[in-house]
Amino acid sequence: MSGERPWTESADFVARYRLLHASNASLATIVPSIPLPSLVQARLNATNLTWTSLPPYAQLALLWDSGAVLTKDGDNDAFVQVYVRRANVTMADIMAPFPNTTLTLCSNPKRQDPVNFAAIETQARCAIALIAPSIAMINSSAWSQGAATIEPSTLSLRVFRHTDPISNRVFPAVHSILTETPLGACPPSPLSQGLIIPCVPLTGSSFVLPTPSAAMNTWLNDIRTSQRAVVSNADGFSNDPHALAWGIACGVFAVLVLVMGALYRSWMPKAPQRPAPEAAVDLDVFQLIPQSATSQPRMPRSASQAHLGSQILPPHNPVASTLAMLNDILSSVPASMHLDRASVACDHLVASTAHWEVHYGFYNHRPVAIKTLPTDSSSDTLGRASELVAFAREVRVMAAISHPNIVAFIGFVWLPDDKADVMSAVAEYMPQGTLASFLADNGPMQWRLKASLALDVALALQYLHFVVHPAVIHRSLTSKNILVEWPHVKLSCFGLSRLHCNDAAFVPDKHHLYSAPEVLCSDASQTSIASDMYSFGCLLAELDTQAPLYANLRMPPEHIVYKVVRNGLRPTAHESCPEPIRSLMDMCLATAPTNRPTAMDAVHHLQAMLRSEIGQLV
């Protein structure tokens, strides 16, 4: 249908929902009580909002902006993910305009033109995976410009399936109303037809997740600001006249005390003042370095002084500025993840490097993994401060992440005066161990099983690289950082970092055989989502051989690294490795980062293999 109306051909439902919210319009769609898509939850976490804290129209807008649209999977409601053709495209831009189609205005005696499904493949701007064959079919137009006269009470975004009567091919489409005029018939009025956005089945790797819109981000920030203002007003003011009178009286009394104190000090003789020692630093805040043997003993600080932290430090103190930075970084982490120190206990050391330690321990008697900074670090004051800031950033990233294929982050402990553990991160404990041990301890496995494990890792990377915003890079993707929960695996949440984060404390391991060539011959600035994909290619090789990388080469790791960088040495697969796996592995191990596939490409590749003949391999 065509027509000149404000919302004609407009997929900007964020703007539309916000106008409906502002006008207090009645709500047609109530989001069913089903799990939220991970992209939606990640955006809520990033803004410190909860689903129930959003107004109903903001809930619908966030779902749409994230590409999550309701459908019917049989008798049950479910979300399907909408993808777009290229990066930096929002859901507001997925409607194919009228000049690009073969449809015409429906008016007597002319009705709809036949749908050209071949043209839809080239003109559609969105794709949906038809993974649920029970998605409801609909016998209606496959494309419609929409009409502005639709009542808000009938507005309800849903995905339906259309069938080409000639080729019998199925195409999905997003409908803005639940009931449409049957195919071959005209609607009662040209202005009664809803918006219909044609999409194509998601079968290749040319589509990406939609980019969050600035309009939706602004709305979320406005909601967060308004909620903070309400809390602040509730905490700061009282309508009780008796409380107000007491407040005034206490204020007057406090002023009198201050005046009398000032007069008393003016009457007392002044004691001679000693100049403060040059560059005095109160290191008790972090216990970054021990006091020297010649230091004069200090009086213990009071509880109130310890609570003030940076406020009692001298000006221009690097420790004070670090404390302020840590407070700023960790302020975005939900309060529920700030754990009581007494509830966390380390039992024994599991793994360690020069920069961190991982302990087996307990949180409220529940087994957990605890990551800490080494207590005997040789770093100087500034170096230790840098490590703390990097660790805090890692905590902030982990707190915003929730995915079934990533080890769950529980919370963190941070007490500036704690001499044992300055900062700790707590995650779920995976008792079945690492994928490296699992592959070594078990005999040859079917590729049907190994491809499923690879898909778990690819899904985790897809979430980190494309769903979380800004993107997160893992930097340490190896079989030792993948934990088993059979028949699935989970990516360790420790070590995650925002893309382009200036993490001065991160130093790539030059002997790390999973590292991409550009990382081995440079520094941390070269870590990227592409370097994660190189590591994924190494993982595929290890899954194939079920042996450590380059196990057949009898040479030190530094020699192997040299050959990787200078001679193009790469892991190899067995001759029996299925060709689709070998092909994906070779693409991931490309020397040029731009030639490597994305995690989304890997997901599509592995899903296609598991649905095809490789799923039957034994």
Coordinates of C-alpha atoms in Angstrom, one line a residue:
M1 CA 0.0 0.0 0.0
S2 CA 1.2 3.5 -0.6
G3 CA 0.2 6.9 0.7
E4 CA 1.7 10.1 2.0
R5 CA 1.6 9.8 5.8
P6 CA 4.2 10.7 8.5
W7 CA 5.0 7.0 9.2
T8 CA 4.8 5.8 5.6
E9 CA 7.6 3.3 5.0
S10 CA 9.1 4.2 8.4
A11 CA 10.6 1.5 10.6
D12 CA 11.6 4.0 13.2
F13 CA 9.5 2.4 15.9
V14 CA 11.7 3.9 18.7
A15 CA 10.5 7.4 17.8
R16 CA 7.0 6.1 17.3
Y17 CA 6.9 4.4 20.7
R18 CA 8.3 7.4 22.4
L19 CA 5.6 9.6 21.0
L20 CA 3.0 7.1 22.2
H21 CA 4.6 7.0 25.6
A22 CA 4.5 10.8 25.8
S23 CA 0.8 10.9 24.9
N24 CA -0.1 8.2 27.4
A25 CA -1.6 6.1 24.6
S26 CA -3.1 2.7 25.3
L27 CA -0.8 -0.2 24.9
A28 CA -1.6 -3.0 22.5
T29 CA 1.3 -5.4 23.1
I30 CA 2.3 -6.8 26.5
V31 CA 5.7 -8.5 26.4
P32 CA 5.2 -12.1 27.5
S33 CA 7.1 -13.5 30.5
I34 CA 9.8 -15.2 28.5
P35 CA 13.6 -14.8 28.8
L36 CA 14.9 -11.6 27.3
P37 CA 17.3 -11.8 24.4
S38 CA 21.0 -11.5 25.4
L39 CA 21.5 -8.3 23.4
V40 CA 18.6 -6.6 25.3
Q41 CA 19.9 -7.7 28.7
A42 CA 23.4 -6.5 27.8
R43 CA 22.1 -3.0 27.0
L44 CA 20.1 -2.9 30.3
N45 CA 23.2 -4.0 32.2
A46 CA 25.3 -1.3 30.5
T47 CA 22.9 1.4 31.6
N48 CA 22.3 0.0 35.1
L49 CA 18.6 -0.4 34.4
T50 CA 16.3 -3.4 34.9
W51 CA 13.6 -4.6 32.5
T52 CA 10.8 -3.8 35.0
S53 CA 12.1 -0.3 35.5
L54 CA 11.3 0.6 31.9
P55 CA 7.9 2.0 30.9
P56 CA 6.0 -0.4 28.7
Y57 CA 6.6 1.6 25.5
A58 CA 10.3 1.8 26.3
Q59 CA 10.4 -2.0 26.6
L60 CA 8.9 -2.4 23.2
A61 CA 11.3 0.2 21.8
L62 CA 14.3 -1.5 23.3
L63 CA 13.3 -4.8 21.8
W64 CA 12.8 -3.3 18.4
D65 CA 16.1 -1.3 18.5
S66 CA 17.9 -4.5 19.4
G67 CA 16.4 -6.5 16.6
A68 CA 14.3 -8.7 18.8
V69 CA 10.8 -9.3 17.5
L70 CA 8.1 -11.6 18.8
T71 CA 6.8 -14.6 16.8
K72 CA 4.8 -17.7 17.5
D73 CA 6.8 -20.9 17.8
G74 CA 3.9 -23.2 17.7
D75 CA 1.7 -22.2 20.6
N76 CA 4.5 -20.4 22.5
D77 CA 5.8 -16.9 22.2
A78 CA 9.4 -16.5 21.2
F79 CA 11.9 -13.8 20.1
V80 CA 13.6 -14.0 16.8
Q81 CA 16.7 -11.9 15.9
V82 CA 16.6 -9.5 13.0
Y83 CA 19.9 -8.9 11.2
V84 CA 20.8 -6.1 8.8
R85 CA 22.9 -6.0 5.6
R86 CA 25.8 -4.0 6.8
A87 CA 27.5 -2.5 9.9
N88 CA 26.3 0.8 11.4
V89 CA 22.7 0.3 10.3
T90 CA 19.9 0.6 12.8
M91 CA 16.5 -1.1 12.9
A92 CA 15.0 2.2 11.8
D93 CA 16.6 1.7 8.3
I94 CA 15.4 -1.8 7.4
M95 CA 12.3 -0.9 5.4
A96 CA 12.8 -1.3 1.6
P97 CA 11.3 1.8 0.0
F98 CA 8.5 1.7 -2.6
P99 CA 10.6 2.5 -5.7
N100 CA 12.6 -0.6 -5.1
T101 CA 9.6 -2.9 -5.2
T102 CA 7.1 -4.1 -7.8
L103 CA 4.1 -3.5 -5.6
T104 CA 1.5 -0.9 -6.5
L105 CA -1.4 0.9 -4.9
C106 CA -4.3 -1.3 -4.4
S107 CA -7.4 0.4 -5.9
N108 CA -10.3 -0.9 -7.9
P109 CA -10.2 -2.6 -10.2
K110 CA -6.5 -3.2 -9.7
R111 CA -5.3 -5.2 -6.8
Q112 CA -1.8 -6.3 -5.7
D113 CA 0.8 -7.1 -8.2
P114 CA 2.3 -10.6 -7.9
V115 CA 5.1 -10.8 -5.4
N116 CA 8.5 -11.0 -7.0
F117 CA 10.4 -13.1 -4.4
A118 CA 13.5 -13.1 -6.4
A119 CA 13.5 -9.3 -6.2
I120 CA 13.0 -9.5 -2.4
E121 CA 16.3 -11.3 -2.1
T122 CA 18.2 -8.3 -3.5
Q123 CA 16.0 -5.5 -2.1
A124 CA 15.3 -6.7 1.4
R125 CA 17.4 -4.9 4.0
C126 CA 17.0 -7.5 6.8
A127 CA 17.4 -11.2 7.4
I128 CA 15.8 -13.6 10.0
A129 CA 17.0 -17.1 10.7
L130 CA 14.1 -19.6 10.1
I131 CA 15.2 -21.9 12.8
A132 CA 11.7 -22.6 14.0
P133 CA 9.6 -24.1 11.2
S134 CA 6.5 -23.6 13.3
I135 CA 6.6 -19.8 13.0
A136 CA 3.1 -18.8 12.0
M137 CA 2.3 -18.6 8.3
I138 CA 0.2 -15.7 7.0
N139 CA -1.6 -15.3 3.7
S140 CA -1.2 -11.6 3.1
S141 CA 0.8 -9.0 1.3
A142 CA 4.6 -9.5 1.7
W143 CA 5.3 -5.7 1.5
S144 CA 3.3 -2.7 2.6
Q145 CA 4.1 0.9 3.2
G146 CA 1.9 1.1 6.2
A147 CA -0.6 3.7 7.2
A148 CA -0.6 6.4 9.9
T149 CA -4.2 6.0 10.9
I150 CA -3.6 2.7 12.6
E151 CA -4.7 3.0 16.2
P152 CA -2.0 2.5 18.8
S153 CA -4.1 -0.2 20.4
T154 CA -3.6 -2.4 17.3
L155 CA 0.1 -1.8 16.9
S156 CA 1.9 -5.1 17.5
L157 CA 5.2 -6.1 15.9
R158 CA 5.4 -9.8 14.9
V159 CA 7.3 -12.0 12.5
F160 CA 5.3 -14.2 10.1
R161 CA 6.3 -16.5 7.2
H162 CA 5.2 -16.0 3.6
T163 CA 5.4 -18.7 0.9
D164 CA 6.1 -18.1 -2.7
P165 CA 3.3 -20.0 -4.5
I166 CA 5.6 -20.5 -7.6
S167 CA 8.8 -21.7 -6.0
N168 CA 7.4 -22.7 -2.6
R169 CA 10.2 -20.8 -1.0
V170 CA 9.6 -19.3 2.4
F171 CA 10.4 -15.7 3.4
P172 CA 10.0 -14.0 6.7
A173 CA 8.5 -10.5 7.2
V174 CA 7.9 -8.2 10.1
H175 CA 4.2 -7.1 10.4
S176 CA 3.1 -4.1 12.5
I177 CA -0.4 -5.4 13.1
L178 CA -1.6 -8.9 13.9
T179 CA -4.4 -9.2 11.2
E180 CA -3.9 -8.4 7.6
T181 CA -6.1 -8.5 4.5
P182 CA -5.7 -11.9 2.7
L183 CA -3.5 -12.0 -0.4
G184 CA -5.4 -11.2 -3.6
A185 CA -7.9 -8.9 -1.8
C186 CA -8.0 -5.2 -1.1
P187 CA -8.2 -3.9 2.4
P188 CA -11.4 -2.1 3.4
S189 CA -9.5 1.2 3.2
P190 CA -6.0 2.1 1.8
L191 CA -5.2 3.5 5.2
S192 CA -6.0 0.3 7.2
Q193 CA -3.0 -1.7 6.0
G194 CA -0.1 -2.0 8.5
L195 CA 3.6 -1.8 7.7
I196 CA 5.0 -5.0 6.4
I197 CA 8.8 -5.2 6.1
P198 CA 10.1 -8.1 3.9
C199 CA 13.2 -9.9 5.0
V200 CA 15.2 -12.9 3.7
P201 CA 16.1 -16.1 5.4
L202 CA 19.5 -15.9 7.2
T203 CA 21.6 -18.4 5.4
G204 CA 24.9 -16.7 4.7
S205 CA 27.4 -14.5 6.6
S206 CA 26.7 -11.2 4.9
F207 CA 24.3 -9.9 7.5
V208 CA 25.2 -8.4 10.9
L209 CA 23.4 -7.4 14.1
P210 CA 21.8 -4.0 14.0
T211 CA 23.6 -1.1 15.6
P212 CA 21.9 0.4 18.7
S213 CA 20.4 3.8 17.8
A214 CA 21.3 7.1 19.4
A215 CA 17.6 7.7 20.0
M216 CA 17.1 4.6 22.1
N217 CA 20.4 5.2 24.0
T218 CA 19.1 8.7 24.8
W219 CA 15.8 7.4 26.0
L220 CA 17.5 4.8 28.3
N221 CA 19.8 7.5 29.7
D222 CA 16.8 9.8 30.3
I223 CA 15.0 7.0 32.1
R224 CA 18.1 6.3 34.3
T225 CA 18.5 10.0 35.0
S226 CA 14.9 10.4 36.0
Q227 CA 15.0 7.4 38.3
R228 CA 18.1 8.7 40.0
A229 CA 16.4 12.0 40.5
V230 CA 13.4 10.3 42.1
V231 CA 15.7 8.4 44.5
S232 CA 17.7 11.5 45.4
N233 CA 14.6 13.4 46.2
A234 CA 13.2 10.6 48.2
D235 CA 16.4 10.3 50.2
G236 CA 17.0 14.0 50.6
F237 CA 13.7 15.6 51.5
S238 CA 10.9 15.1 54.0
N239 CA 7.4 16.6 54.1
D240 CA 7.2 16.0 57.8
P241 CA 7.1 19.5 59.5
H242 CA 8.5 18.1 62.7
A243 CA 11.5 16.7 60.9
L244 CA 12.0 20.1 59.2
A245 CA 11.9 21.9 62.5
W246 CA 14.4 19.5 64.0
G247 CA 16.6 19.9 61.0
I248 CA 16.6 23.7 61.4
A249 CA 17.3 23.5 65.1
C250 CA 20.2 21.1 64.5
G251 CA 21.6 23.4 61.9
V252 CA 21.5 26.4 64.2
F253 CA 23.2 24.4 66.9
A254 CA 26.0 23.2 64.6
V255 CA 26.7 26.8 63.5
L256 CA 27.0 27.9 67.1
V257 CA 29.4 25.1 67.8
L258 CA 31.6 26.1 64.9
V259 CA 31.6 29.7 66.0
M260 CA 32.6 28.8 69.6
G261 CA 35.3 26.5 68.3
A262 CA 36.8 29.2 66.1
L263 CA 36.8 31.7 69.0
Y264 CA 38.5 29.1 71.3
R265 CA 41.2 28.4 68.7
S266 CA 41.9 32.2 68.4
W267 CA 42.4 32.5 72.2
M268 CA 44.9 29.5 72.3
P269 CA 48.6 30.1 71.7
K270 CA 49.8 28.7 68.4
A271 CA 52.3 25.9 68.5
P272 CA 55.2 26.0 66.1
Q273 CA 54.5 24.1 62.8
R274 CA 56.9 21.7 61.2
P275 CA 57.0 21.6 57.5
A276 CA 55.6 18.4 56.1
P277 CA 58.1 15.9 54.6
E278 CA 58.5 16.4 50.9
A279 CA 56.4 14.0 48.7
A280 CA 54.7 12.4 51.6
V281 CA 52.4 9.6 50.4
D282 CA 49.8 7.7 52.5
L283 CA 50.2 4.2 51.1
D284 CA 47.8 2.6 53.6
V285 CA 45.0 3.1 51.2
F286 CA 46.2 0.4 48.9
Q287 CA 49.3 -1.1 50.6
L288 CA 51.0 -0.7 47.3
I289 CA 54.5 -1.0 48.7
P290 CA 55.6 -1.7 52.3
Q291 CA 56.8 1.1 54.6
S292 CA 60.6 1.4 54.7
A293 CA 62.4 0.3 57.9
T294 CA 63.3 3.9 58.6
S295 CA 59.7 5.1 58.4
Q296 CA 58.2 6.6 61.6
P297 CA 55.3 4.6 62.9
R298 CA 51.9 6.2 62.2
M299 CA 49.0 6.5 64.4
P300 CA 46.2 4.2 63.2
R301 CA 43.5 5.9 61.2
S302 CA 40.0 6.1 62.6
A303 CA 37.2 4.3 60.8
S304 CA 35.8 7.6 59.6
Q305 CA 39.2 8.5 58.1
A306 CA 39.5 5.1 56.4
H307 CA 36.0 5.5 54.9
L308 CA 37.0 8.9 53.4
G309 CA 39.8 7.3 51.5
S310 CA 41.1 9.9 49.0
Q311 CA 39.8 12.8 50.9
I312 CA 42.6 12.6 53.6
L313 CA 45.4 12.2 51.1
P314 CA 47.7 15.1 50.2
P315 CA 47.1 17.0 47.0
H316 CA 48.5 15.6 43.7
N317 CA 48.9 12.2 45.3
P318 CA 49.0 9.5 42.6
V319 CA 47.3 7.0 45.0
A320 CA 44.5 9.5 45.6
S321 CA 43.9 9.9 41.9
T322 CA 43.9 6.2 41.5
L323 CA 41.4 5.8 44.2
A324 CA 39.1 8.3 42.5
M325 CA 39.6 6.5 39.2
L326 CA 38.7 3.2 40.7
N327 CA 35.6 4.7 42.3
D328 CA 34.5 6.1 39.0
I329 CA 35.1 2.8 37.1
L330 CA 33.3 0.6 39.7
S331 CA 30.4 3.0 40.2
S332 CA 28.7 1.5 37.1
V333 CA 28.8 -2.1 38.6
P334 CA 25.5 -3.0 40.2
A335 CA 25.6 -2.8 44.0
S336 CA 24.5 -6.5 44.2
M337 CA 27.9 -7.5 42.7
H338 CA 29.9 -5.7 45.4
L339 CA 30.5 -8.7 47.7
D340 CA 31.1 -8.6 51.4
R341 CA 34.8 -9.5 52.1
A342 CA 33.8 -11.9 54.9
S343 CA 31.7 -13.9 52.5
V344 CA 34.6 -14.7 50.1
A345 CA 37.4 -17.1 51.1
C346 CA 40.3 -18.5 49.1
D347 CA 41.2 -22.1 49.6
H348 CA 44.1 -22.9 47.3
L349 CA 45.9 -21.6 44.2
V350 CA 44.8 -23.0 40.9
A351 CA 46.8 -21.0 38.4
S352 CA 49.0 -17.9 38.3
T353 CA 51.1 -15.6 36.1
A354 CA 53.2 -12.6 36.9
H355 CA 50.0 -10.4 36.7
W356 CA 47.2 -12.4 38.3
E357 CA 46.3 -15.5 40.4
V358 CA 43.2 -17.7 40.3
H359 CA 42.2 -19.5 43.5
Y360 CA 39.6 -22.1 44.2
G361 CA 37.5 -20.8 47.1
F362 CA 34.0 -20.2 48.4
Y363 CA 31.4 -17.5 48.3
N364 CA 28.9 -18.0 51.1
H365 CA 30.0 -21.7 51.2
R366 CA 29.4 -22.0 47.4
P367 CA 32.5 -23.2 45.4
V368 CA 33.8 -20.3 43.2
A369 CA 36.8 -19.2 41.2
I370 CA 38.5 -16.1 42.6
K371 CA 40.9 -14.0 40.6
T372 CA 43.2 -11.6 42.4
L373 CA 46.3 -9.6 41.8
P374 CA 49.5 -11.1 43.3
T375 CA 50.0 -9.9 46.9
D376 CA 53.8 -10.1 46.4
S377 CA 53.9 -8.1 43.2
S378 CA 57.2 -6.4 42.5
S379 CA 55.5 -3.4 40.8
D380 CA 56.3 0.0 42.1
T381 CA 53.5 2.3 43.3
L382 CA 52.5 3.6 39.9
G383 CA 52.8 0.2 38.3
R384 CA 50.6 -1.3 41.0
A385 CA 48.0 1.5 40.5
S386 CA 48.0 0.7 36.8
E387 CA 47.3 -2.9 37.5
L388 CA 44.4 -2.0 39.8
V389 CA 42.8 0.2 37.3
A390 CA 43.1 -2.5 34.6
F391 CA 41.6 -5.0 37.0
A392 CA 38.7 -2.6 37.8
R393 CA 38.0 -2.2 34.1
E394 CA 38.0 -6.0 33.7
V395 CA 35.5 -6.2 36.6
R396 CA 33.3 -3.6 34.9
V397 CA 33.2 -5.5 31.7
M398 CA 32.5 -8.8 33.4
A399 CA 29.6 -7.3 35.3
A400 CA 27.9 -6.2 32.0
I401 CA 28.1 -9.7 30.4
S402 CA 25.6 -12.5 30.6
H403 CA 25.7 -15.4 28.1
P404 CA 25.1 -19.1 28.5
N405 CA 28.5 -19.9 26.9
I406 CA 30.5 -17.5 29.1
V407 CA 31.3 -18.4 32.7
A408 CA 29.0 -16.4 35.0
F409 CA 30.5 -13.5 36.9
I410 CA 29.2 -13.3 40.5
G411 CA 30.8 -10.1 41.8
F412 CA 33.9 -8.4 43.2
V413 CA 35.6 -7.6 46.5
W414 CA 37.3 -4.3 46.9
L415 CA 38.5 -2.9 50.3
P416 CA 41.2 -0.2 49.9
D417 CA 42.6 -1.0 53.4
D418 CA 42.6 -4.8 52.9
K419 CA 46.2 -5.8 53.0
A420 CA 45.6 -9.4 51.7
D421 CA 43.5 -9.0 48.6
V422 CA 43.4 -5.5 47.2
M423 CA 40.8 -6.5 44.7
S424 CA 39.2 -9.8 43.8
A425 CA 36.8 -11.0 41.1
V426 CA 34.5 -13.9 41.8
A427 CA 33.1 -16.2 39.1
E428 CA 31.2 -19.6 39.0
Y429 CA 33.4 -22.6 39.5
M430 CA 33.6 -25.2 36.7
P431 CA 34.5 -28.5 38.3
Q432 CA 34.9 -30.4 35.0
G433 CA 38.1 -28.5 34.2
T434 CA 39.4 -27.1 31.0
L435 CA 38.9 -28.1 27.4
A436 CA 42.6 -28.7 27.1
S437 CA 42.5 -31.4 29.8
F438 CA 39.2 -32.8 28.4
L439 CA 40.7 -33.3 24.9
A440 CA 43.9 -34.8 26.3
D441 CA 42.1 -37.2 28.7
N442 CA 39.6 -38.5 26.2
G443 CA 40.1 -40.6 23.1
P444 CA 39.3 -39.5 19.5
M445 CA 35.9 -37.8 19.5
Q446 CA 33.4 -37.5 16.8
W447 CA 33.5 -34.3 14.9
R448 CA 29.8 -33.9 15.4
L449 CA 30.5 -33.4 19.1
K450 CA 33.6 -31.3 18.5
A451 CA 31.8 -29.0 16.1
S452 CA 29.2 -28.5 18.7
L453 CA 31.8 -27.4 21.2
A454 CA 33.4 -25.1 18.6
L455 CA 29.9 -23.6 18.0
D456 CA 29.6 -22.8 21.8
V457 CA 32.8 -20.8 21.6
A458 CA 31.8 -19.1 18.4
L459 CA 28.5 -18.0 20.0
A460 CA 30.3 -16.6 23.0
L461 CA 32.7 -14.6 20.7
Q462 CA 29.7 -13.4 18.6
Y463 CA 28.1 -12.1 21.7
L464 CA 31.3 -10.3 22.9
H465 CA 32.1 -8.9 19.5
F466 CA 28.7 -7.9 18.2
V467 CA 26.1 -7.9 20.9
V468 CA 27.9 -6.2 23.8
H469 CA 28.5 -2.5 23.0
P470 CA 31.2 -1.4 22.8
A471 CA 32.7 -4.7 21.7
V472 CA 34.7 -6.8 24.0
I473 CA 37.9 -8.7 23.0
H474 CA 39.0 -11.8 25.0
R475 CA 42.7 -11.6 24.2
S476 CA 43.5 -15.0 25.8
L477 CA 41.4 -17.4 23.9
T478 CA 43.0 -20.9 24.4
S479 CA 41.7 -24.3 25.3
K480 CA 43.0 -23.7 28.8
N481 CA 40.6 -20.7 29.1
I482 CA 37.6 -22.7 28.0
L483 CA 35.8 -24.6 30.7
V484 CA 33.7 -27.8 30.3
E485 CA 30.1 -28.2 31.4
W486 CA 29.3 -31.3 29.3
P487 CA 27.9 -31.4 26.7
H488 CA 28.8 -27.7 26.4
V489 CA 31.7 -25.4 27.1
K490 CA 32.0 -21.9 28.4
L491 CA 34.5 -19.2 27.8
S492 CA 36.3 -17.9 30.8
C493 CA 35.1 -14.4 31.8
F494 CA 38.5 -13.5 33.3
G495 CA 40.7 -11.3 31.1
L496 CA 38.0 -9.6 29.1
S497 CA 38.6 -6.0 27.8
R498 CA 36.7 -3.4 25.9
L499 CA 37.8 -2.9 22.3
H500 CA 40.3 0.0 22.1
C501 CA 40.6 0.2 25.9
N502 CA 43.9 1.8 26.8
D503 CA 45.0 -1.0 29.1
A504 CA 48.6 -0.2 30.0
A505 CA 48.8 -3.2 32.3
F506 CA 48.1 -5.7 29.6
V507 CA 51.3 -7.2 28.1
P508 CA 50.8 -9.9 25.4
D509 CA 52.7 -13.1 25.9
K510 CA 55.3 -13.3 23.2
H511 CA 55.4 -17.0 23.5
H512 CA 51.6 -17.5 23.3
L513 CA 51.1 -19.9 20.4
Y514 CA 47.4 -18.9 20.1
S515 CA 48.4 -15.2 19.5
A516 CA 47.9 -13.7 16.1
P517 CA 51.1 -12.6 14.2
E518 CA 50.3 -8.9 14.5
V519 CA 50.1 -9.4 18.3
L520 CA 53.3 -11.4 18.5
C521 CA 55.4 -8.8 16.7
S522 CA 53.8 -5.7 18.3
D523 CA 52.0 -4.9 21.5
A524 CA 48.6 -4.9 23.1
S525 CA 47.3 -2.1 20.7
Q526 CA 47.1 -4.8 18.0
T527 CA 44.7 -7.0 19.9
S528 CA 41.3 -6.9 18.2
I529 CA 38.3 -9.0 17.4
A530 CA 40.3 -10.3 14.4
S531 CA 43.1 -11.5 16.7
D532 CA 40.4 -13.3 18.7
M533 CA 39.4 -15.0 15.5
Y534 CA 43.0 -16.1 14.8
S535 CA 42.9 -17.8 18.2
F536 CA 39.7 -19.4 17.3
G537 CA 41.4 -20.9 14.2
C538 CA 44.1 -22.3 16.6
L539 CA 41.3 -23.8 18.7
L540 CA 39.8 -25.6 15.7
A541 CA 43.2 -27.1 15.0
E542 CA 43.5 -28.3 18.6
L543 CA 40.0 -29.7 18.5
D544 CA 41.0 -31.6 15.3
T545 CA 44.2 -33.1 16.6
Q546 CA 43.2 -33.3 20.3
A547 CA 46.8 -32.3 21.0
P548 CA 48.6 -29.1 21.9
L549 CA 49.5 -26.7 19.1
Y550 CA 52.6 -27.6 17.2
A551 CA 53.1 -30.8 19.3
N552 CA 54.8 -32.4 16.3
L553 CA 57.6 -29.7 16.3
R554 CA 60.6 -30.3 18.5
M555 CA 61.6 -26.8 19.1
P556 CA 61.3 -24.1 21.9
P557 CA 58.2 -21.9 21.8
E558 CA 60.2 -18.8 20.9
H559 CA 61.5 -20.6 17.8
I560 CA 57.9 -21.5 16.8
V561 CA 56.8 -17.9 17.4
Y562 CA 59.6 -16.7 15.1
K563 CA 58.4 -19.0 12.3
V564 CA 54.8 -17.9 12.8
V565 CA 55.8 -14.3 12.4
R566 CA 58.5 -14.6 9.8
N567 CA 57.8 -17.8 7.8
G568 CA 54.0 -17.9 8.0
L569 CA 54.0 -21.1 10.1
R570 CA 50.4 -22.2 11.0
P571 CA 48.8 -25.1 12.9
T572 CA 47.8 -28.0 10.7
A573 CA 44.9 -30.4 10.7
H574 CA 44.8 -34.2 10.2
E575 CA 44.0 -35.5 6.7
S576 CA 40.8 -36.8 8.1
C577 CA 39.6 -33.3 9.2
P578 CA 36.3 -32.5 7.4
E579 CA 36.8 -30.0 4.6
P580 CA 34.3 -27.4 6.0
I581 CA 36.3 -27.4 9.3
R582 CA 39.6 -27.1 7.5
S583 CA 38.3 -24.3 5.4
L584 CA 37.0 -22.3 8.4
M585 CA 40.3 -22.9 10.2
D586 CA 42.4 -21.7 7.3
M587 CA 40.3 -18.5 7.0
C588 CA 40.7 -17.8 10.7
L589 CA 44.5 -18.3 10.4
A590 CA 44.9 -15.7 7.6
T591 CA 47.9 -13.4 8.1
A592 CA 46.0 -10.2 7.3
P593 CA 43.4 -9.5 10.0
T594 CA 40.9 -8.1 7.5
N595 CA 40.9 -11.5 5.7
R596 CA 39.7 -13.4 8.7
P597 CA 36.0 -14.2 9.2
T598 CA 34.0 -12.7 12.0
A599 CA 32.6 -14.7 14.9
M600 CA 29.2 -14.3 13.2
D601 CA 30.6 -15.9 10.1
A602 CA 31.9 -18.8 12.2
V603 CA 28.5 -19.3 13.9
H604 CA 26.7 -19.4 10.5
H605 CA 29.4 -21.7 9.1
L606 CA 29.2 -24.2 12.0
Q607 CA 25.4 -24.1 12.2
A608 CA 25.2 -24.9 8.6
M609 CA 27.7 -27.8 9.0
L610 CA 25.8 -29.2 11.9
R611 CA 22.6 -29.1 9.9
S612 CA 24.1 -30.8 6.9
E613 CA 26.1 -33.9 6.3
I614 CA 28.8 -33.1 8.9
G615 CA 26.2 -33.5 11.6
Q616 CA 26.1 -37.2 10.7
L617 CA 29.9 -37.7 10.8
V618 CA 31.1 -40.3 13.4

